[in-house]
Amino acid sequence: MKIAIFQFAPRFAQVEANLQKIEHAVQGVDFDLLILPELCTTGYQFVSHEEVVELAEAIPEGPTTERLTRLAREKSAHIVASLAEKEGEQLYNSAALVGPEGLVGKYRKLHLFDEEKLFFNRGNLGLPVWDIGTAKIGLLICFDWIFPEAARTLALKGADVLCQPANLILPYCQDAMVTRALENRVFTVTANRVGAEARGGKPQLVFTGKSQVVAPNGERLVQFSEREERLRVVEIHPEAARDKWITPRNHLFEERRPDAYTV
Amino acid sequence: MKIAIFQFAPRFAQVEANLQKIEHAVQGVDFDLLILPELCTTGYQFVSHEEVVELAEAIPEGPTTERLTRLAREKSAHIVASLAEKEGEQLYNSAALVGPEGLVGKYRKLHLFDEEKLFFNRGNLGLPVWDIGTAKIGLLICFDWIFPEAARTLALKGADVLCQPANLILPYCQDAMVTRALENRVFTVTANRVGAEARGGKPQLVFTGKSQVVAPNGERLVQFSEREERLRVVEIHPEAARDKWITPRNHLFEERRPDAYTV
């Protein structure tokens, strides 16, 4: 299975330009699953409710889902894209999973970071896992990483690959995702953005790049630099995530002790 | 609060020599809490049931708990020591917390690694947290690290400091404990052993050292080398673990979403 990550710097509010950039990046590239950064078509640092309302779209009814579906069809692949979502009056920081036939499913970020709380509702669709044929995948968005229960839940539901669109500004997540991979014996794919945003007189946010793919044994199969705008493809074998025996006597899931855990 | 770690190579079955080595190491050293490696008085690689029965002791009735209590009294301090425990016919890989007045409590390893299953029962005392005055502490033993629920449970119960006696042979845990510290905003203290054991024709185990103390912000306050036998003391401020706000809008525990988690 070929996993592609496109690490780039989306331009704020330039949805058309960002989509074109994505389409351009994948030209001539073969992959099964493309993972894009968080809020990859709108940019991150919203400064007003009106701005979010204007840029958010319905999923799957909005034009971006349609555009990504066209791309997925062209590439015979799936795409994970985090988008600002509008459902009636409600706004979410979401990730859409689209394939050649259209939307496969969506995830709404459960754990909102800092000022995201001013603009988005907390996710209300739980932590779904989808079988896309090549692998079972689950989605996390950025700050979800710090809650071990989120990755654990996806793994317990059978996810082979955790896909994480991100707009990270702190340096901890990339190393923590190695732990998430090891403790769940899954692949983790972090698609982080690069560049900086400073909007409406707010402090500048500098995004940390270093997108990566980590194998169930904790090995980093690829890690981008802090600044490069680039698409890379990594071949993985999702079945490696289905063997939860870490020694001949230790099954990572069967040996959990819920009798002793506080939730 | 002064945390001491004694990283050393216990000699197999040489309980008296190992205790003397510990006593010698702390001479003239001031600390509030000393953490010792896993099975620090007996060594690790048992090869028969009879061997464990012979070396295991009742806690607190056995002579080792008494000896450690004497040391704790002399130092006006607490000590965490992992010991092979015998209770009637039952054997456990345990950790005793002793203070100047004797045993404060004990923990029995919940998640046994590989051949430990041949010799010990799984822990049956849950994941307790004790207030020792200077801090609230919880215990993990070695392989417990890979189950995020264990550290999480101790943190949710109010532990400021997670003390982890270890006999690590793989290189992953030390980095993972940085994630455990960050995701729970607690101090983590890993007291690993060094040296090697090869008993009864079994493959040699080489222990990885690198004992460490990690702060709630993920900073390593100290890390030993892979091989040194040494005692080190680190000053920590346990109250840093009681502030679970990681941004002005994000409380690490209140924002958990048990409604979406699978246990």
Coordinates of C-alpha atoms in Angstrom, one line a residue:
Chain A
M1 CA 0.0 0.0 0.0
K2 CA 1.4 3.4 -1.0
I3 CA 0.9 6.2 1.4
A4 CA 1.4 9.8 0.2
I5 CA 1.9 12.8 2.4
F6 CA 1.8 16.3 1.0
Q7 CA 3.5 18.7 3.5
F8 CA 2.9 22.2 2.4
A9 CA 1.9 25.7 3.5
P10 CA -1.7 26.4 2.7
R11 CA -2.5 30.0 2.0
F12 CA -5.1 31.5 4.2
A13 CA -8.6 31.7 2.6
Q14 CA -7.1 30.8 -0.8
V15 CA -9.2 27.6 -1.3
E16 CA -8.8 27.5 -5.1
A17 CA -5.1 28.1 -5.0
N18 CA -4.6 25.5 -2.3
L19 CA -6.6 22.9 -4.2
Q20 CA -4.6 23.6 -7.3
K21 CA -1.4 23.2 -5.4
I22 CA -2.6 19.8 -4.1
E23 CA -3.7 18.7 -7.6
H24 CA -0.4 19.8 -9.0
A25 CA 1.7 18.0 -6.4
V26 CA 0.1 14.6 -7.1
Q27 CA 0.5 14.8 -10.9
G28 CA 2.3 11.7 -12.1
V29 CA 2.5 10.3 -8.6
D30 CA 1.1 6.9 -7.8
F31 CA -0.4 6.2 -4.4
D32 CA -3.3 4.5 -2.6
L33 CA -3.9 7.0 0.2
L34 CA -3.0 10.7 0.3
I35 CA -3.0 12.5 3.6
L36 CA -3.1 16.3 3.7
P37 CA -2.5 18.7 6.6
E38 CA -5.2 20.0 8.9
L39 CA -7.5 22.7 7.4
C40 CA -5.5 22.3 4.2
T41 CA -7.8 24.3 1.9
T42 CA -8.6 27.3 4.2
G43 CA -5.5 27.8 6.5
Y44 CA -5.6 27.6 10.2
Q45 CA -5.7 30.9 12.1
F46 CA -9.3 32.2 11.9
V47 CA -10.0 35.5 13.6
S48 CA -13.8 35.8 13.4
H49 CA -16.8 33.6 13.4
E50 CA -17.9 35.2 10.1
E51 CA -14.7 34.1 8.5
V52 CA -15.2 30.5 9.4
V53 CA -18.8 30.6 8.2
E54 CA -17.7 32.0 4.9
L55 CA -14.9 29.4 4.3
A56 CA -16.5 26.3 5.9
E57 CA -18.3 23.9 3.6
A58 CA -20.8 21.1 3.9
I59 CA -19.3 17.6 3.7
P60 CA -20.0 16.0 1.3
E61 CA -22.3 18.6 -0.4
G62 CA -19.6 21.3 -0.7
P63 CA -17.5 21.9 -3.7
T64 CA -14.2 20.8 -2.0
T65 CA -15.5 17.3 -1.3
E66 CA -16.5 17.2 -4.9
R67 CA -13.2 18.4 -6.1
L68 CA -11.3 15.9 -4.0
T69 CA -13.6 13.1 -5.1
R70 CA -12.7 13.9 -8.7
L71 CA -9.0 13.7 -7.8
A72 CA -9.5 10.4 -6.0
R73 CA -11.3 9.0 -9.0
E74 CA -8.5 10.2 -11.3
K75 CA -5.9 8.6 -9.1
S76 CA -7.9 5.5 -8.2
A77 CA -7.0 6.3 -4.6
H78 CA -8.4 7.6 -1.3
I79 CA -7.7 11.0 0.2
V80 CA -7.8 12.3 3.8
A81 CA -8.3 16.0 3.9
S82 CA -9.0 18.1 7.0
L83 CA -11.6 20.9 6.2
A84 CA -13.6 23.5 8.0
E85 CA -17.1 22.0 8.0
K86 CA -20.5 23.7 8.1
E87 CA -23.6 21.7 9.0
G88 CA -26.5 24.2 9.2
E89 CA -25.3 26.7 11.9
Q90 CA -22.8 24.3 13.3
L91 CA -19.0 24.5 12.5
Y92 CA -16.5 21.7 13.0
N93 CA -12.8 21.1 12.4
S94 CA -13.3 17.9 10.4
A95 CA -11.5 15.4 8.2
A96 CA -13.1 13.9 5.1
L97 CA -12.1 10.6 3.8
V98 CA -13.0 10.5 0.1
G99 CA -12.6 7.8 -2.5
P100 CA -13.4 7.4 -6.2
E101 CA -17.1 7.1 -5.4
G102 CA -17.2 10.1 -3.2
L103 CA -17.3 10.6 0.6
V104 CA -16.4 7.4 2.5
G105 CA -16.8 9.1 5.9
K106 CA -15.9 12.0 8.1
Y107 CA -14.4 12.6 11.5
R108 CA -14.9 15.7 13.6
K109 CA -12.0 16.7 15.8
L110 CA -12.8 15.6 19.4
H111 CA -10.2 17.6 21.2
L112 CA -10.0 21.2 20.1
F113 CA -6.8 23.2 20.7
D114 CA -6.8 26.6 22.3
E115 CA -8.5 29.2 20.1
E116 CA -10.1 26.6 17.9
K117 CA -12.7 26.5 20.7
L118 CA -13.7 30.0 19.7
F119 CA -14.7 28.9 16.2
F120 CA -15.6 25.2 16.2
N121 CA -17.8 22.8 18.0
R122 CA -16.3 19.7 19.6
G123 CA -16.6 16.6 17.4
N124 CA -19.8 14.5 17.8
L125 CA -19.1 11.6 15.5
G126 CA -16.9 9.5 17.8
L127 CA -13.8 7.7 16.4
P128 CA -14.9 5.8 13.3
V129 CA -12.8 3.3 11.4
W130 CA -13.2 2.6 7.7
D131 CA -12.1 -0.3 5.6
I132 CA -10.9 1.2 2.3
G133 CA -9.8 -2.2 0.9
T134 CA -6.0 -1.7 1.2
A135 CA -6.3 -1.1 4.9
K136 CA -8.6 -0.2 7.8
I137 CA -8.0 3.4 8.7
G138 CA -8.9 5.8 11.5
L139 CA -8.5 9.6 11.7
L140 CA -7.1 11.9 14.3
I141 CA -6.6 15.6 13.9
C142 CA -3.5 17.3 15.4
F143 CA -4.0 17.9 19.1
D144 CA -6.0 14.6 19.4
W145 CA -2.5 13.0 19.8
I146 CA -2.1 14.0 23.4
F147 CA -5.1 11.9 24.5
P148 CA -3.8 8.3 24.3
E149 CA -7.4 7.1 24.5
A150 CA -8.1 8.4 21.0
A151 CA -5.4 6.4 19.2
R152 CA -6.2 3.4 21.5
T153 CA -9.8 3.5 20.6
L154 CA -9.1 3.5 16.8
A155 CA -6.6 0.6 17.3
L156 CA -9.1 -1.4 19.4
K157 CA -11.7 -0.9 16.6
G158 CA -9.3 -2.5 14.2
A159 CA -7.5 0.4 12.5
D160 CA -4.2 -0.5 10.8
V161 CA -3.3 3.0 9.9
L162 CA -3.9 6.2 12.0
C163 CA -4.0 9.2 9.7
Q164 CA -3.4 12.5 11.4
P165 CA -3.7 15.8 9.5
A166 CA -1.9 18.3 11.7
N167 CA -1.0 22.0 12.1
L168 CA 1.5 21.5 14.9
I169 CA 3.2 24.4 16.5
L170 CA 4.9 22.5 19.3
P171 CA 7.6 19.9 18.8
Y172 CA 6.3 17.0 20.9
C173 CA 3.7 15.2 18.8
Q174 CA 6.1 13.7 16.2
D175 CA 7.9 11.7 18.9
A176 CA 4.7 10.9 20.8
M177 CA 3.3 9.3 17.6
V178 CA 6.2 6.8 17.8
T179 CA 4.8 5.8 21.2
R180 CA 1.3 5.7 19.7
A181 CA 2.5 3.3 17.0
L182 CA 4.4 1.1 19.5
E183 CA 1.7 0.9 22.1
N184 CA -1.0 0.0 19.6
R185 CA 1.1 -1.8 17.0
V186 CA -0.3 0.4 14.2
F187 CA 1.1 2.6 11.5
T188 CA 0.8 6.3 12.3
V189 CA 0.9 8.9 9.5
T190 CA 1.2 12.5 10.5
A191 CA 0.7 15.1 7.7
N192 CA 1.8 18.4 9.2
R193 CA 1.9 21.7 7.5
V194 CA 4.8 24.2 7.3
G195 CA 5.1 27.9 7.0
A196 CA 3.7 30.6 9.3
E197 CA 0.5 32.5 9.9
A198 CA -0.1 35.8 11.7
R199 CA -3.6 37.2 11.3
G200 CA -5.6 40.0 12.8
G201 CA -2.8 41.2 15.0
K202 CA -2.4 37.7 16.7
P203 CA 0.9 36.2 17.5
Q204 CA 2.5 34.5 14.6
L205 CA 2.1 30.7 14.5
V206 CA 5.1 28.8 13.0
F207 CA 4.2 25.3 12.0
T208 CA 6.7 22.5 12.7
G209 CA 6.6 20.3 9.6
K210 CA 8.4 16.9 10.2
S211 CA 5.5 15.0 8.8
Q212 CA 6.2 11.3 9.1
V213 CA 5.1 7.7 8.8
V214 CA 5.9 5.3 11.7
A215 CA 5.6 1.5 11.6
P216 CA 4.1 -0.7 14.3
N217 CA 7.6 -1.5 15.5
G218 CA 8.3 2.2 16.2
E219 CA 10.5 2.7 13.1
R220 CA 10.1 6.0 11.3
L221 CA 9.8 5.0 7.7
V222 CA 10.0 8.6 6.5
Q223 CA 10.3 12.0 8.2
F224 CA 10.2 15.3 6.3
S225 CA 12.3 18.3 7.3
E226 CA 10.8 21.2 9.3
R227 CA 10.4 23.4 6.3
E228 CA 10.1 21.5 3.0
E229 CA 7.0 21.7 0.8
R230 CA 7.0 18.3 -0.7
L231 CA 5.1 15.2 -1.5
R232 CA 6.5 11.8 -0.6
V233 CA 5.3 8.3 -1.0
V234 CA 6.0 5.4 1.4
E235 CA 5.2 1.8 0.8
I236 CA 3.7 0.0 3.9
H237 CA 2.3 -3.4 4.6
P238 CA -0.9 -2.9 6.7
E239 CA -1.0 -6.5 7.7
A240 CA 2.0 -5.8 10.0
A241 CA -0.5 -3.9 12.2
R242 CA -2.7 -6.9 12.6
D243 CA -0.2 -8.9 14.6
K244 CA -0.5 -7.7 18.2
W245 CA 1.8 -10.3 19.6
I246 CA 4.9 -8.5 20.8
T247 CA 6.6 -11.5 22.3
P248 CA 5.5 -15.2 22.0
R249 CA 3.8 -14.6 25.3
N250 CA 2.5 -11.0 25.0
H251 CA -0.6 -10.0 23.1
L252 CA -0.8 -6.3 23.4
F253 CA -4.6 -6.1 23.5
E254 CA -5.6 -9.3 25.2
E255 CA -3.3 -8.4 28.2
R256 CA -4.9 -5.1 28.9
R257 CA -6.3 -4.9 32.4
P258 CA -9.5 -2.9 32.2
D259 CA -10.3 -4.3 35.7
A260 CA -7.6 -2.0 37.0
Y261 CA -8.0 1.0 34.7
T262 CA -9.8 4.2 35.4
V263 CA -11.4 5.8 32.4
Chain B
M1 CA 11.6 17.2 46.7
K2 CA 14.8 15.2 46.1
I3 CA 14.4 12.1 44.0
A4 CA 17.3 9.6 44.0
I5 CA 17.8 6.9 41.4
F6 CA 20.3 4.1 41.9
Q7 CA 21.1 2.5 38.5
F8 CA 23.2 -0.6 39.1
A9 CA 23.6 -4.3 38.2
P10 CA 22.1 -6.5 40.8
R11 CA 23.9 -9.8 41.2
F12 CA 21.6 -12.8 40.7
A13 CA 20.4 -14.4 44.0
Q14 CA 23.0 -12.3 46.0
V15 CA 20.3 -10.6 48.1
E16 CA 22.7 -9.6 50.9
A17 CA 25.3 -8.2 48.5
N18 CA 22.7 -6.3 46.6
L19 CA 21.3 -4.8 49.8
Q20 CA 24.7 -3.8 50.9
K21 CA 25.4 -2.2 47.6
I22 CA 22.3 -0.1 47.9
E23 CA 23.1 0.9 51.5
H24 CA 26.6 1.8 50.5
A25 CA 25.4 3.9 47.5
V26 CA 23.2 6.2 49.6
Q27 CA 25.8 6.9 52.3
G28 CA 26.1 10.6 52.8
V29 CA 23.4 11.3 50.2
D30 CA 20.3 13.3 51.0
F31 CA 17.0 12.5 49.3
D32 CA 13.3 12.2 50.0
L33 CA 12.5 9.3 47.7
L34 CA 14.9 6.6 46.3
I35 CA 13.8 4.5 43.4
L36 CA 15.6 1.2 42.7
P37 CA 15.4 -1.1 39.6
E38 CA 13.1 -4.0 39.1
L39 CA 13.8 -7.1 41.2
C40 CA 16.7 -5.2 42.6
T41 CA 17.7 -7.6 45.4
T42 CA 17.3 -10.9 43.5
G43 CA 18.1 -10.3 39.9
Y44 CA 15.8 -10.9 37.0
Q45 CA 16.3 -14.0 35.0
F46 CA 14.7 -16.8 37.0
V47 CA 14.9 -20.3 35.4
S48 CA 12.8 -22.4 37.8
H49 CA 9.8 -22.1 40.0
E50 CA 11.8 -23.4 43.0
E51 CA 14.3 -20.6 42.5
V52 CA 11.6 -17.9 42.8
V53 CA 10.1 -19.6 45.8
E54 CA 13.5 -19.6 47.5
L55 CA 14.3 -16.0 46.7
A56 CA 10.8 -14.4 47.1
E57 CA 9.8 -12.8 50.4
A58 CA 6.6 -11.8 52.1
I59 CA 6.0 -8.0 52.0
P60 CA 6.2 -6.6 54.6
E61 CA 7.0 -9.6 56.8
G62 CA 10.2 -10.6 55.0
P63 CA 13.7 -9.4 56.0
T64 CA 14.2 -7.2 52.9
T65 CA 11.2 -5.0 53.7
E66 CA 12.6 -4.7 57.3
R67 CA 16.0 -3.9 56.0
L68 CA 14.7 -1.2 53.6
T69 CA 12.6 0.3 56.4
R70 CA 15.7 0.6 58.5
L71 CA 17.4 2.5 55.7
A72 CA 14.3 4.7 55.1
R73 CA 14.3 5.6 58.8
E74 CA 18.0 6.4 58.8
K75 CA 17.5 8.6 55.8
S76 CA 14.1 10.1 56.8
A77 CA 13.0 9.2 53.4
H78 CA 10.9 6.8 51.3
I79 CA 12.1 4.0 49.1
V80 CA 10.6 2.2 46.1
A81 CA 12.1 -1.2 45.6
S82 CA 10.8 -3.9 43.3
L83 CA 11.0 -7.4 44.9
A84 CA 10.0 -10.9 44.2
E85 CA 7.0 -11.4 46.5
K86 CA 5.6 -14.5 48.1
E87 CA 2.2 -14.6 49.6
G88 CA 1.4 -18.2 50.7
E89 CA 1.8 -20.2 47.4
Q90 CA 1.4 -17.1 45.2
L91 CA 4.3 -15.3 43.6
Y92 CA 4.3 -11.7 42.3
N93 CA 6.7 -9.3 40.7
S94 CA 6.0 -6.5 43.1
A95 CA 7.2 -3.1 44.2
A96 CA 7.2 -2.1 47.9
L97 CA 7.0 1.5 49.0
V98 CA 8.6 1.8 52.4
G99 CA 9.0 4.8 54.7
P100 CA 10.5 5.4 58.2
E101 CA 7.5 3.6 59.8
G102 CA 7.6 0.6 57.5
L103 CA 5.6 -0.5 54.5
V104 CA 3.4 2.3 53.1
G105 CA 2.0 0.1 50.3
K106 CA 2.8 -2.3 47.6
Y107 CA 2.0 -2.7 43.9
R108 CA 2.0 -6.0 42.0
K109 CA 3.0 -5.8 38.3
L110 CA -0.2 -5.9 36.2
H111 CA 1.4 -6.6 32.8
L112 CA 4.0 -9.4 33.0
F113 CA 6.6 -9.6 30.2
D114 CA 7.4 -12.8 28.4
E115 CA 8.9 -15.4 30.7
E116 CA 7.9 -13.6 33.8
K117 CA 4.6 -15.3 33.1
L118 CA 6.2 -18.6 33.8
F119 CA 7.1 -17.6 37.4
F120 CA 4.8 -14.8 38.6
N121 CA 1.0 -14.2 38.9
R122 CA -0.5 -11.2 37.3
G123 CA -0.9 -8.3 39.8
N124 CA -4.2 -8.2 41.7
L125 CA -3.9 -5.0 43.7
G126 CA -4.9 -2.5 41.0
L127 CA -3.0 0.8 40.6
P128 CA -2.8 2.5 44.0
V129 CA -1.6 6.0 44.6
W130 CA -0.1 7.0 48.0
D131 CA 0.5 10.4 49.5
I132 CA 4.0 10.4 51.1
G133 CA 3.8 14.0 52.2
T134 CA 6.3 15.4 49.7
A135 CA 4.2 14.1 46.8
K136 CA 1.5 11.7 45.7
I137 CA 3.1 8.7 44.0
G138 CA 2.1 5.8 41.9
L139 CA 4.1 2.8 40.8
L140 CA 4.6 1.0 37.5
I141 CA 7.0 -1.8 36.8
C142 CA 8.9 -2.0 33.6
F143 CA 6.7 -3.4 30.8
D144 CA 3.6 -1.6 32.3
W145 CA 4.9 1.4 30.3
I146 CA 3.5 0.1 27.0
F147 CA -0.1 0.2 28.3
P148 CA -1.1 3.9 28.3
E149 CA -4.0 3.1 30.6
A150 CA -1.7 2.3 33.5
A151 CA 0.0 5.7 33.7
R152 CA -3.3 7.4 32.8
T153 CA -5.0 5.7 35.7
L154 CA -2.4 6.7 38.2
A155 CA -2.5 10.3 36.9
L156 CA -6.3 10.4 37.1
K157 CA -6.0 9.2 40.7
G158 CA -3.9 12.2 41.5
A159 CA -0.3 10.9 41.3
D160 CA 2.3 13.6 40.8
V161 CA 5.2 11.2 40.3
L162 CA 5.1 7.9 38.5
C163 CA 8.0 5.7 39.8
Q164 CA 9.0 2.9 37.5
P165 CA 11.5 0.3 38.6
A166 CA 12.7 -1.4 35.4
N167 CA 14.8 -4.1 33.8
L168 CA 14.5 -2.9 30.3
I169 CA 16.1 -4.8 27.5
L170 CA 14.5 -2.9 24.6
P171 CA 15.3 0.8 23.8
Y172 CA 11.7 2.2 23.5
C173 CA 10.5 2.8 27.0
Q174 CA 12.7 5.7 27.9
D175 CA 11.3 7.8 25.0
A176 CA 7.8 6.6 25.6
M177 CA 8.0 7.8 29.2
V178 CA 8.4 11.3 27.9
T179 CA 5.1 10.9 26.2
R180 CA 3.6 9.5 29.4
A181 CA 4.8 12.6 31.2
L182 CA 3.4 15.0 28.6
E183 CA 0.1 13.3 28.1
N184 CA -0.5 13.2 31.9
R185 CA 1.4 16.2 33.0
V186 CA 3.2 14.2 35.7
F187 CA 6.8 13.5 36.6
T188 CA 8.0 10.1 35.5
V189 CA 11.0 8.4 37.1
T190 CA 12.5 5.3 35.5
A191 CA 15.1 3.4 37.5
N192 CA 16.5 0.9 35.1
R193 CA 19.3 -1.6 35.7
V194 CA 22.5 -2.2 33.8
G195 CA 24.6 -5.2 33.2
A196 CA 23.7 -8.6 31.7
E197 CA 22.3 -11.9 32.8
A198 CA 22.5 -15.3 31.1
R199 CA 21.2 -18.1 33.2
G200 CA 20.5 -21.8 32.7
G201 CA 21.5 -21.8 29.1
K202 CA 19.1 -19.0 28.2
P203 CA 19.9 -16.1 25.8
Q204 CA 21.8 -13.3 27.5
L205 CA 19.7 -10.3 28.5
V206 CA 21.5 -7.0 28.3
F207 CA 19.8 -4.2 30.2
T208 CA 19.7 -0.8 28.7
G209 CA 20.2 1.6 31.6
K210 CA 19.4 5.2 30.7
S211 CA 17.4 5.7 33.8
Q212 CA 15.8 9.1 33.8
V213 CA 13.5 11.7 35.4
V214 CA 11.1 13.5 33.1
A215 CA 9.1 16.7 34.0
P216 CA 5.4 17.2 33.2
N217 CA 6.5 19.5 30.3
G218 CA 8.4 16.6 28.7
E219 CA 11.8 17.8 29.7
R220 CA 14.4 15.2 30.8
L221 CA 15.8 16.5 34.0
V222 CA 18.4 13.8 34.1
Q223 CA 19.3 10.7 32.0
F224 CA 22.0 8.2 33.0
S225 CA 24.2 6.5 30.4
E226 CA 23.6 3.0 29.2
R227 CA 26.2 1.4 31.4
E228 CA 27.0 3.5 34.5
E229 CA 26.4 2.2 38.0
R230 CA 25.6 5.3 39.8
L231 CA 23.3 7.1 42.2
R232 CA 22.0 10.5 41.2
V233 CA 19.7 13.0 42.9
V234 CA 17.3 15.4 41.1
E235 CA 15.3 18.1 42.7
I236 CA 11.7 18.3 41.5
H237 CA 8.7 20.4 42.4
P238 CA 5.7 18.0 42.5
E239 CA 3.2 20.9 42.4
A240 CA 4.1 21.3 38.7
A241 CA 2.2 18.1 38.1
R242 CA -1.0 19.5 39.6
D243 CA -1.6 22.1 37.0
K244 CA -3.3 20.2 34.1
W245 CA -4.0 23.4 32.0
I246 CA -1.7 23.1 29.0
T247 CA -3.1 26.2 27.3
P248 CA -5.4 28.9 28.9
R249 CA -8.3 26.9 27.2
N250 CA -7.1 23.3 27.5
H251 CA -7.4 21.2 30.7
L252 CA -5.8 17.9 29.9
F253 CA -8.2 15.9 32.0
E254 CA -11.5 17.8 31.8
E255 CA -11.3 17.6 28.0
R256 CA -11.1 13.9 27.8
R257 CA -14.0 12.4 25.8
P258 CA -14.9 9.1 27.5
D259 CA -18.2 9.3 25.5
A260 CA -16.1 8.5 22.4
Y261 CA -13.4 6.2 23.9
T262 CA -13.4 2.4 23.8
V263 CA -11.9 0.8 26.9

